[in-house]
């Protein structure tokens, strides 16, 4: 696993000292709230509906058992005993005191964790593939490039006060588990015909009130030029992105207004004029970063595990194996996904006790590695198949063996109005109601892959635009209402969903989802997912199911 | 005819918790809040709160309706803010329970006044 | 107050430039600071008369417009209308890196201590601020290391690390 060297350690220590000073200046009155707010946001500290919230980065979604235990300690000592894993490979603590924050950050630093640039109008934590280093089909380890970007973007002097926040994703597999096309920059690693490593550079994706799927501005950027090219993109955006309107300040609006081709040519002109060798990472540093991730000491094992197969006689294990375990690049290993979507529970929440169980289980069965997914689940990326039954038993004892990955109850939900100061409506209770509606695991499996994503406001932290079924909470004359969208996807087949019809009252949503699912089951063809059926038939049968009285358009 | 009732709220600067102006300074409990029925007095209190930058963040006034004689914030957002997360009834001020907490939990949509306030904590 | 960074040292200086509004008369014979518009009208004459001339650039002005005359300018002042407006950082980097401007690059407007390191790294060497020079210097030097190359020519972490490797190899050799 990657570890900080003396320079990385000093960087975090210097930042924590600076932040301690900023907090002290606020508490002593040297800074007004207006002056302090952007400074605290730059270090992930929000003032939410009930309290301060601290967002801690999990770079490229990679945790170790030691880091997970540190998160558990923060949850217990400074919060109310739990944390919330987000759609951006961060973890949020919802009950933090401002006056405790400097101590929390110093403690996190001992475990090589930080809250640097987890908010604010700067370059945020880079999203990466939670299966990195384990997926058979990846062309390179995306964590290496995410770490390259982490360093380059940390305290970038030119790009700390951008028009708006900026999110980058890196993926290296044909299956996109990062929602790359919904990021400000999505980087897809590929090898060209000559075997050279390069990035497809996708710019201008994003959600919020104006959702866009990103445009490809370069098919194959030679990997060694990543940093100079990113600098060129960010410079064009920093100079010419809109600053007069908060809602038009993201790079997607600049790309859309210029057109992708013109934006690309401005980036190229900037890039051509640069002293690239000064900006690009030298091979020796790339090699150092690559080596610092080390090698997992995989054992040589037969591809088929008798113990794993025998355990399938337990229906609960069989279901877990079918839905939560996927093949690993090394024979005899599996990638085990841990759902944080227990039936009726809060999507993404994890108690301090559960964090410690996971840390122990990862150490015992999974080389001490834990990953965080953008779908608010966790992954033990390297588990010998022989040990999956024991792991499953340990997870089940902690309430962490819900066998629903990619199924209807595996929903994304933002914190919504239960926590968030910006929300218009609650998201979590809606997720809980849907989850209970589909509590029967056999039925959920029959339905198959179905991604429901719920946001409590138009900022779309719950990714509703790219849900197979999206749910957006709105305030309609003082009542919580929910608008459904269909047909979105955040994966390699990315698309923005379409509004189904008038918004529904809170008590009608779960029932409407049930009707949509029944309509799908009635008309699906073999091997069609919900999304595929929708794409084949269009909205008609779904609209009729939810709004039977509506006149035919 | 309904009165324009207001409550003054903010977040505690150092702790972040929601606070309400009460007769005895700032309180973590909505039940302690002073109910203003005089707009000028409410605005004056807001101005004073804005000046208290060493102890408070983001003070503002919220609208309150008299529902069955009890002061209930008209918006569901402000009711959730006064109670704590609805998904965790054991967290936040709602954990203490009481008649007023119950009234806030029972309110739906945009609360409207149904008669006059039965309490005397008016200013 | 005006702080200058000279020879790695931050100190307070008198501002020798007189800011001249667009509609004000030009008097005296000292150094003047003009808007881009005023400079386009009167700059050539002032330079011909041997005056030191600085130009004040707004965040939306394209720094490219100054390129042809940069060698004759003594000062470019870059405006921060709000400290959250980061466009001037790119302008400063372009002045130093692309155009090789070696005159004074001054930060004016909303200039707060928390931006000191950003500004210094992007090539600013003058700061119109209410912060004292010692506090400013401490804030500018807060970070012992930097991760990326910028206009201040500090060695980024990857250069520092390579140096460690090279020294180790030299020792072994």
mmCIF file of N, CA and C in Angstrom, chain A residues 189-301:
data_model
loop_
_atom_site.group_PDB
_atom_site.id
_atom_site.type_symbol
_atom_site.label_atom_id
_atom_site.label_comp_id
_atom_site.label_asym_id
_atom_site.label_seq_id
_atom_site.Cartn_x
_atom_site.Cartn_y
_atom_site.Cartn_z
ATOM 1 N N UNK A 189 -7.850 5.366 -19.073
ATOM 2 C CA UNK A 189 -6.541 4.856 -19.506
ATOM 3 C C UNK A 189 -6.730 3.760 -20.550
ATOM 4 N N UNK A 190 -5.949 3.872 -21.601
ATOM 5 C CA UNK A 190 -5.991 2.834 -22.636
ATOM 6 C C UNK A 190 -4.599 2.659 -23.208
ATOM 7 N N UNK A 191 -4.392 1.525 -23.871
ATOM 8 C CA UNK A 191 -3.180 1.351 -24.676
ATOM 9 C C UNK A 191 -3.572 1.495 -26.134
ATOM 10 N N UNK A 192 -2.769 2.213 -26.892
ATOM 11 C CA UNK A 192 -3.079 2.331 -28.311
ATOM 12 C C UNK A 192 -2.475 1.137 -29.059
ATOM 13 N N UNK A 193 -2.550 1.166 -30.373
ATOM 14 C CA UNK A 193 -2.116 0.004 -31.149
ATOM 15 C C UNK A 193 -0.630 -0.306 -30.961
ATOM 16 N N UNK A 194 0.137 0.740 -30.671
ATOM 17 C CA UNK A 194 1.575 0.517 -30.433
ATOM 18 C C UNK A 194 1.850 0.082 -28.995
ATOM 19 N N UNK A 195 0.810 -0.055 -28.200
ATOM 20 C CA UNK A 195 1.012 -0.470 -26.814
ATOM 21 C C UNK A 195 1.327 0.682 -25.885
ATOM 22 N N UNK A 196 1.273 1.908 -26.402
ATOM 23 C CA UNK A 196 1.589 3.063 -25.547
ATOM 24 C C UNK A 196 0.391 3.416 -24.671
ATOM 25 N N UNK A 197 0.720 3.742 -23.438
ATOM 26 C CA UNK A 197 -0.307 4.094 -22.469
ATOM 27 C C UNK A 197 -0.742 5.539 -22.701
ATOM 28 N N UNK A 198 -2.047 5.747 -22.705
ATOM 29 C CA UNK A 198 -2.531 7.111 -22.871
ATOM 30 C C UNK A 198 -3.919 7.266 -22.289
ATOM 31 N N UNK A 199 -4.366 8.507 -22.247
ATOM 32 C CA UNK A 199 -5.671 8.802 -21.651
ATOM 33 C C UNK A 199 -6.637 9.309 -22.714
ATOM 34 N N UNK A 200 -7.841 8.749 -22.713
ATOM 35 C CA UNK A 200 -8.933 9.462 -23.347
ATOM 36 C C UNK A 200 -9.320 10.556 -22.361
ATOM 37 N N UNK A 201 -9.319 11.801 -22.828
ATOM 38 C CA UNK A 201 -9.610 12.928 -21.935
ATOM 39 C C UNK A 201 -11.025 13.422 -22.221
ATOM 40 N N UNK A 202 -11.879 13.279 -21.223
ATOM 41 C CA UNK A 202 -13.293 13.660 -21.351
ATOM 42 C C UNK A 202 -13.514 14.873 -20.454
ATOM 43 N N UNK A 203 -14.066 15.938 -21.012
ATOM 44 C CA UNK A 203 -14.195 17.180 -20.238
ATOM 45 C C UNK A 203 -15.648 17.659 -20.246
ATOM 46 N N UNK A 204 -16.052 18.220 -19.129
ATOM 47 C CA UNK A 204 -17.319 18.947 -19.104
ATOM 48 C C UNK A 204 -18.528 18.120 -18.743
ATOM 49 N N UNK A 205 -18.310 16.952 -18.146
ATOM 50 C CA UNK A 205 -19.448 16.228 -17.588
ATOM 51 C C UNK A 205 -19.806 16.825 -16.243
ATOM 52 N N UNK A 206 -20.986 16.482 -15.766
ATOM 53 C CA UNK A 206 -21.357 16.970 -14.443
ATOM 54 C C UNK A 206 -22.848 16.894 -14.257
ATOM 55 N N UNK A 207 -23.238 17.056 -13.013
ATOM 56 C CA UNK A 207 -24.665 16.943 -12.705
ATOM 57 C C UNK A 207 -25.215 18.306 -12.316
ATOM 58 N N UNK A 208 -25.770 18.465 -11.145
ATOM 59 C CA UNK A 208 -26.308 19.767 -10.776
ATOM 60 C C UNK A 208 -27.519 20.128 -11.619
ATOM 61 N N UNK A 209 -27.815 21.439 -11.696
ATOM 62 C CA UNK A 209 -29.053 21.798 -12.379
ATOM 63 C C UNK A 209 -28.948 21.730 -13.892
ATOM 64 N N UNK A 210 -27.723 21.661 -14.416
ATOM 65 C CA UNK A 210 -27.540 21.512 -15.858
ATOM 66 C C UNK A 210 -26.675 20.287 -16.110
ATOM 67 N N UNK A 211 -27.249 19.106 -16.165
ATOM 68 C CA UNK A 211 -26.423 17.900 -16.291
ATOM 69 C C UNK A 211 -25.881 17.722 -17.707
ATOM 70 N N UNK A 212 -24.646 17.275 -17.777
ATOM 71 C CA UNK A 212 -24.024 16.973 -19.062
ATOM 72 C C UNK A 212 -23.216 15.688 -18.950
ATOM 73 N N UNK A 213 -23.195 14.930 -20.030
ATOM 74 C CA UNK A 213 -22.209 13.869 -20.192
ATOM 75 C C UNK A 213 -21.011 14.521 -20.867
ATOM 76 N N UNK A 214 -19.811 14.252 -20.366
ATOM 77 C CA UNK A 214 -18.623 14.934 -20.864
ATOM 78 C C UNK A 214 -18.320 14.659 -22.329
ATOM 79 N N UNK A 215 -17.527 15.566 -22.942
ATOM 80 C CA UNK A 215 -17.112 15.416 -24.337
ATOM 81 C C UNK A 215 -15.649 15.013 -24.379
ATOM 82 N N UNK A 216 -15.317 14.120 -25.304
ATOM 83 C CA UNK A 216 -13.923 13.710 -25.463
ATOM 84 C C UNK A 216 -13.171 14.785 -26.236
ATOM 85 N N UNK A 217 -12.123 15.352 -25.621
ATOM 86 C CA UNK A 217 -11.354 16.367 -26.356
ATOM 87 C C UNK A 217 -10.006 15.813 -26.808
ATOM 88 N N UNK A 218 -9.654 14.610 -26.379
ATOM 89 C CA UNK A 218 -8.430 13.993 -26.878
ATOM 90 C C UNK A 218 -8.591 12.489 -26.743
ATOM 91 N N UNK A 219 -8.365 11.789 -27.825
ATOM 92 C CA UNK A 219 -8.584 10.339 -27.820
ATOM 93 C C UNK A 219 -7.474 9.606 -27.086
ATOM 94 N N UNK A 220 -6.259 10.092 -27.240
ATOM 95 C CA UNK A 220 -5.141 9.345 -26.660
ATOM 96 C C UNK A 220 -4.013 10.307 -26.295
ATOM 97 N N UNK A 221 -4.116 10.879 -25.127
ATOM 98 C CA UNK A 221 -3.046 11.758 -24.638
ATOM 99 C C UNK A 221 -1.934 10.870 -24.078
ATOM 100 N N UNK A 222 -0.728 10.984 -24.614
ATOM 101 C CA UNK A 222 0.351 10.147 -24.067
ATOM 102 C C UNK A 222 0.436 10.341 -22.543
ATOM 103 N N UNK A 223 0.469 9.237 -21.819
ATOM 104 C CA UNK A 223 0.339 9.295 -20.362
ATOM 105 C C UNK A 223 1.369 10.208 -19.724
ATOM 106 N N UNK A 224 2.570 10.265 -20.300
ATOM 107 C CA UNK A 224 3.631 11.044 -19.667
ATOM 108 C C UNK A 224 3.358 12.550 -19.694
ATOM 109 N N UNK A 225 2.390 12.977 -20.521
ATOM 110 C CA UNK A 225 2.080 14.410 -20.587
ATOM 111 C C UNK A 225 0.848 14.789 -19.767
ATOM 112 N N UNK A 226 0.436 13.897 -18.886
ATOM 113 C CA UNK A 226 -0.817 14.146 -18.150
ATOM 114 C C UNK A 226 -0.812 15.497 -17.428
ATOM 115 N N UNK A 227 0.257 15.784 -16.690
ATOM 116 C CA UNK A 227 0.225 16.981 -15.837
ATOM 117 C C UNK A 227 0.249 18.275 -16.638
ATOM 118 N N UNK A 228 1.040 18.330 -17.704
ATOM 119 C CA UNK A 228 1.042 19.571 -18.486
ATOM 120 C C UNK A 228 -0.311 19.765 -19.160
ATOM 121 N N UNK A 229 -0.915 18.670 -19.608
ATOM 122 C CA UNK A 229 -2.212 18.807 -20.279
ATOM 123 C C UNK A 229 -3.305 19.212 -19.293
ATOM 124 N N UNK A 230 -3.271 18.617 -18.100
ATOM 125 C CA UNK A 230 -4.244 19.040 -17.078
ATOM 126 C C UNK A 230 -4.056 20.514 -16.737
ATOM 127 N N UNK A 231 -2.797 20.941 -16.653
ATOM 128 C CA UNK A 231 -2.520 22.353 -16.368
ATOM 129 C C UNK A 231 -3.142 23.245 -17.440
ATOM 130 N N UNK A 232 -3.029 22.814 -18.694
ATOM 131 C CA UNK A 232 -3.597 23.614 -19.789
ATOM 132 C C UNK A 232 -5.118 23.695 -19.659
ATOM 133 N N UNK A 233 -5.761 22.576 -19.366
ATOM 134 C CA UNK A 233 -7.226 22.592 -19.217
ATOM 135 C C UNK A 233 -7.620 23.516 -18.070
ATOM 136 N N UNK A 234 -6.940 23.346 -16.946
ATOM 137 C CA UNK A 234 -7.311 24.141 -15.759
ATOM 138 C C UNK A 234 -7.044 25.626 -15.984
ATOM 139 N N UNK A 235 -5.979 25.933 -16.739
ATOM 140 C CA UNK A 235 -5.684 27.355 -16.970
ATOM 141 C C UNK A 235 -6.753 27.991 -17.838
ATOM 142 N N UNK A 236 -7.176 27.308 -18.883
ATOM 143 C CA UNK A 236 -8.247 27.846 -19.728
ATOM 144 C C UNK A 236 -9.513 28.027 -18.890
ATOM 145 N N UNK A 237 -9.802 27.049 -18.048
ATOM 146 C CA UNK A 237 -11.002 27.147 -17.210
ATOM 147 C C UNK A 237 -10.869 28.270 -16.173
ATOM 148 N N UNK A 238 -9.722 28.358 -15.522
ATOM 149 C CA UNK A 238 -9.543 29.383 -14.489
ATOM 150 C C UNK A 238 -9.680 30.785 -15.073
ATOM 151 N N UNK A 239 -9.208 30.954 -16.294
ATOM 152 C CA UNK A 239 -9.249 32.289 -16.891
ATOM 153 C C UNK A 239 -10.614 32.619 -17.476
ATOM 154 N N UNK A 240 -11.250 31.620 -18.101
ATOM 155 C CA UNK A 240 -12.428 31.957 -18.905
ATOM 156 C C UNK A 240 -13.735 31.336 -18.424
ATOM 157 N N UNK A 241 -13.674 30.517 -17.385
ATOM 158 C CA UNK A 241 -14.916 30.006 -16.801
ATOM 159 C C UNK A 241 -15.703 31.161 -16.196
ATOM 160 N N UNK A 242 -17.026 31.046 -16.196
ATOM 161 C CA UNK A 242 -17.840 32.161 -15.708
ATOM 162 C C UNK A 242 -17.748 32.295 -14.197
ATOM 163 N N UNK A 243 -17.676 33.525 -13.758
ATOM 164 C CA UNK A 243 -17.639 33.803 -12.319
ATOM 165 C C UNK A 243 -18.790 34.710 -11.898
ATOM 166 N N UNK A 244 -19.665 35.034 -12.844
ATOM 167 C CA UNK A 244 -20.755 35.963 -12.520
ATOM 168 C C UNK A 244 -21.984 35.235 -12.013
ATOM 169 N N UNK A 245 -22.043 33.925 -12.208
ATOM 170 C CA UNK A 245 -23.238 33.176 -11.836
ATOM 171 C C UNK A 245 -22.808 31.804 -11.332
ATOM 172 N N UNK A 246 -23.065 31.579 -10.052
ATOM 173 C CA UNK A 246 -22.678 30.336 -9.386
ATOM 174 C C UNK A 246 -23.126 29.101 -10.159
ATOM 175 N N UNK A 247 -24.296 29.197 -10.780
ATOM 176 C CA UNK A 247 -24.873 28.026 -11.432
ATOM 177 C C UNK A 247 -24.335 27.820 -12.845
ATOM 178 N N UNK A 248 -23.515 28.756 -13.302
ATOM 179 C CA UNK A 248 -22.959 28.605 -14.648
ATOM 180 C C UNK A 248 -21.444 28.601 -14.605
ATOM 181 N N UNK A 249 -20.891 28.302 -13.442
ATOM 182 C CA UNK A 249 -19.459 28.465 -13.245
ATOM 183 C C UNK A 249 -18.670 27.169 -13.458
ATOM 184 N N UNK A 250 -19.355 26.039 -13.549
ATOM 185 C CA UNK A 250 -18.613 24.786 -13.745
ATOM 186 C C UNK A 250 -18.044 24.742 -15.163
ATOM 187 N N UNK A 251 -17.027 23.905 -15.351
ATOM 188 C CA UNK A 251 -16.367 23.844 -16.657
ATOM 189 C C UNK A 251 -17.330 23.343 -17.734
ATOM 190 N N UNK A 252 -18.344 22.563 -17.334
ATOM 191 C CA UNK A 252 -19.285 22.037 -18.331
ATOM 192 C C UNK A 252 -19.966 23.163 -19.103
ATOM 193 N N UNK A 253 -20.218 24.290 -18.394
ATOM 194 C CA UNK A 253 -20.891 25.409 -19.055
ATOM 195 C C UNK A 253 -19.940 26.078 -20.049
ATOM 196 N N UNK A 254 -18.666 26.198 -19.678
ATOM 197 C CA UNK A 254 -17.673 26.763 -20.590
ATOM 198 C C UNK A 254 -17.537 25.879 -21.831
ATOM 199 N N UNK A 255 -17.424 24.566 -21.611
ATOM 200 C CA UNK A 255 -17.267 23.637 -22.734
ATOM 201 C C UNK A 255 -18.498 23.695 -23.625
ATOM 202 N N UNK A 256 -19.679 23.741 -23.009
ATOM 203 C CA UNK A 256 -20.907 23.759 -23.806
ATOM 204 C C UNK A 256 -21.053 25.069 -24.577
ATOM 205 N N UNK A 257 -20.632 26.182 -23.966
ATOM 206 C CA UNK A 257 -20.841 27.458 -24.660
ATOM 207 C C UNK A 257 -19.812 27.662 -25.771
ATOM 208 N N UNK A 258 -18.592 27.164 -25.566
ATOM 209 C CA UNK A 258 -17.587 27.282 -26.633
ATOM 210 C C UNK A 258 -17.775 26.196 -27.683
ATOM 211 N N UNK A 259 -18.338 25.073 -27.279
ATOM 212 C CA UNK A 259 -18.312 23.874 -28.117
ATOM 213 C C UNK A 259 -17.049 23.097 -27.787
ATOM 214 N N UNK A 260 -17.154 21.767 -27.765
ATOM 215 C CA UNK A 260 -16.018 20.945 -27.347
ATOM 216 C C UNK A 260 -14.803 21.160 -28.250
ATOM 217 N N UNK A 261 -15.032 21.349 -29.552
ATOM 218 C CA UNK A 261 -13.908 21.488 -30.494
ATOM 219 C C UNK A 261 -13.143 22.786 -30.215
ATOM 220 N N UNK A 262 -13.877 23.878 -30.015
ATOM 221 C CA UNK A 262 -13.210 25.159 -29.746
ATOM 222 C C UNK A 262 -12.509 25.105 -28.382
ATOM 223 N N UNK A 263 -13.167 24.500 -27.401
ATOM 224 C CA UNK A 263 -12.515 24.375 -26.095
ATOM 225 C C UNK A 263 -11.219 23.589 -26.246
ATOM 226 N N UNK A 264 -11.281 22.486 -26.986
ATOM 227 C CA UNK A 264 -10.087 21.658 -27.182
ATOM 228 C C UNK A 264 -8.984 22.458 -27.860
ATOM 229 N N UNK A 265 -9.342 23.302 -28.822
ATOM 230 C CA UNK A 265 -8.288 24.034 -29.528
ATOM 231 C C UNK A 265 -7.680 25.106 -28.618
ATOM 232 N N UNK A 266 -8.470 25.681 -27.730
ATOM 233 C CA UNK A 266 -7.886 26.630 -26.766
ATOM 234 C C UNK A 266 -6.935 25.918 -25.798
ATOM 235 N N UNK A 267 -7.331 24.716 -25.396
ATOM 236 C CA UNK A 267 -6.457 23.942 -24.516
ATOM 237 C C UNK A 267 -5.162 23.581 -25.251
ATOM 238 N N UNK A 268 -5.302 23.165 -26.492
ATOM 239 C CA UNK A 268 -4.112 22.783 -27.268
ATOM 240 C C UNK A 268 -3.174 23.970 -27.456
ATOM 241 N N UNK A 269 -3.754 25.151 -27.721
ATOM 242 C CA UNK A 269 -2.919 26.343 -27.913
ATOM 243 C C UNK A 269 -2.150 26.637 -26.620
ATOM 244 N N UNK A 270 -2.827 26.523 -25.503
ATOM 245 C CA UNK A 270 -2.168 26.752 -24.217
ATOM 246 C C UNK A 270 -1.077 25.699 -23.988
ATOM 247 N N UNK A 271 -1.431 24.465 -24.291
ATOM 248 C CA UNK A 271 -0.501 23.349 -24.057
ATOM 249 C C UNK A 271 0.744 23.482 -24.930
ATOM 250 N N UNK A 272 0.526 23.913 -26.191
ATOM 251 C CA UNK A 272 1.661 24.055 -27.112
ATOM 252 C C UNK A 272 2.623 25.140 -26.645
ATOM 253 N N UNK A 273 2.105 26.129 -25.943
ATOM 254 C CA UNK A 273 2.951 27.260 -25.536
ATOM 255 C C UNK A 273 3.680 26.999 -24.218
ATOM 256 N N UNK A 274 3.431 25.839 -23.614
ATOM 257 C CA UNK A 274 3.989 25.568 -22.276
ATOM 258 C C UNK A 274 5.380 24.965 -22.324
ATOM 259 N N UNK A 275 6.065 25.150 -21.234
ATOM 260 C CA UNK A 275 7.341 24.463 -21.041
ATOM 261 C C UNK A 275 7.006 23.100 -20.407
ATOM 262 N N UNK A 276 6.585 22.150 -21.251
ATOM 263 C CA UNK A 276 6.050 20.885 -20.729
ATOM 264 C C UNK A 276 7.026 20.092 -19.866
ATOM 265 N N UNK A 277 8.290 20.007 -20.255
ATOM 266 C CA UNK A 277 9.183 19.175 -19.432
ATOM 267 C C UNK A 277 9.266 19.642 -17.976
ATOM 268 N N UNK A 278 9.043 20.934 -17.743
ATOM 269 C CA UNK A 278 9.071 21.424 -16.359
ATOM 270 C C UNK A 278 7.857 20.947 -15.578
ATOM 271 N N UNK A 279 6.735 20.773 -16.284
ATOM 272 C CA UNK A 279 5.477 20.463 -15.608
ATOM 273 C C UNK A 279 5.211 18.963 -15.516
ATOM 274 N N UNK A 280 5.646 18.226 -16.544
ATOM 275 C CA UNK A 280 5.355 16.795 -16.563
ATOM 276 C C UNK A 280 6.204 16.053 -15.546
ATOM 277 N N UNK A 281 5.626 14.961 -15.082
ATOM 278 C CA UNK A 281 6.300 14.182 -14.049
ATOM 279 C C UNK A 281 7.445 13.388 -14.681
ATOM 280 N N UNK A 282 8.638 13.454 -14.082
ATOM 281 C CA UNK A 282 9.729 12.647 -14.633
ATOM 282 C C UNK A 282 9.485 11.152 -14.386
ATOM 283 N N UNK A 283 10.048 10.342 -15.252
ATOM 284 C CA UNK A 283 9.850 8.883 -15.162
ATOM 285 C C UNK A 283 10.260 8.335 -13.800
ATOM 286 N N UNK A 284 11.302 8.935 -13.235
ATOM 287 C CA UNK A 284 11.818 8.398 -11.965
ATOM 288 C C UNK A 284 10.776 8.556 -10.846
ATOM 289 N N UNK A 285 10.021 9.677 -10.891
ATOM 290 C CA UNK A 285 8.995 9.875 -9.870
ATOM 291 C C UNK A 285 7.797 8.961 -10.120
ATOM 292 N N UNK A 286 7.459 8.786 -11.376
ATOM 293 C CA UNK A 286 6.364 7.873 -11.688
ATOM 294 C C UNK A 286 6.726 6.463 -11.199
ATOM 295 N N UNK A 287 7.968 6.085 -11.436
ATOM 296 C CA UNK A 287 8.415 4.759 -10.996
ATOM 297 C C UNK A 287 8.366 4.659 -9.473
ATOM 298 N N UNK A 288 8.741 5.740 -8.790
ATOM 299 C CA UNK A 288 8.709 5.732 -7.329
ATOM 300 C C UNK A 288 7.274 5.549 -6.830
ATOM 301 N N UNK A 289 6.338 6.291 -7.433
ATOM 302 C CA UNK A 289 4.945 6.173 -7.008
ATOM 303 C C UNK A 289 4.426 4.764 -7.284
ATOM 304 N N UNK A 290 4.763 4.262 -8.480
ATOM 305 C CA UNK A 290 4.320 2.911 -8.835
ATOM 306 C C UNK A 290 4.842 1.905 -7.804
ATOM 307 N N UNK A 291 6.112 2.042 -7.467
ATOM 308 C CA UNK A 291 6.722 1.096 -6.527
ATOM 309 C C UNK A 291 6.134 1.263 -5.126
ATOM 310 N N UNK A 292 5.740 2.504 -4.789
ATOM 311 C CA UNK A 292 5.269 2.741 -3.426
ATOM 312 C C UNK A 292 3.933 2.054 -3.153
ATOM 313 N N UNK A 293 3.221 1.677 -4.216
ATOM 314 C CA UNK A 293 2.002 0.907 -3.992
ATOM 315 C C UNK A 293 2.312 -0.548 -3.670
ATOM 316 N N UNK A 294 3.563 -0.929 -3.952
ATOM 317 C CA UNK A 294 4.023 -2.253 -3.564
ATOM 318 C C UNK A 294 3.298 -3.362 -4.297
ATOM 319 N N UNK A 295 3.637 -4.551 -3.946
ATOM 320 C CA UNK A 295 3.006 -5.711 -4.547
ATOM 321 C C UNK A 295 2.253 -6.447 -3.459
ATOM 322 N N UNK A 296 1.050 -6.867 -3.775
ATOM 323 C CA UNK A 296 0.299 -7.681 -2.825
ATOM 324 C C UNK A 296 0.891 -9.097 -2.888
ATOM 325 N N UNK A 297 1.232 -9.684 -1.748
ATOM 326 C CA UNK A 297 1.840 -11.025 -1.777
ATOM 327 C C UNK A 297 0.813 -12.123 -2.046
ATOM 328 N N UNK A 298 0.318 -12.126 -3.285
ATOM 329 C CA UNK A 298 -0.684 -13.131 -3.650
ATOM 330 C C UNK A 298 -0.099 -14.526 -3.569
ATOM 331 N N UNK A 299 -0.914 -15.489 -3.144
ATOM 332 C CA UNK A 299 -0.477 -16.884 -3.115
ATOM 333 C C UNK A 299 -0.909 -17.565 -4.417
ATOM 334 N N UNK A 300 -0.197 -18.633 -4.737
ATOM 335 C CA UNK A 300 -0.578 -19.411 -5.908
ATOM 336 C C UNK A 300 -1.622 -20.436 -5.480
ATOM 337 N N UNK A 301 -2.787 -20.340 -6.105
ATOM 338 C CA UNK A 301 -3.876 -21.219 -5.687
ATOM 339 C C UNK A 301 -4.639 -21.696 -6.919
#
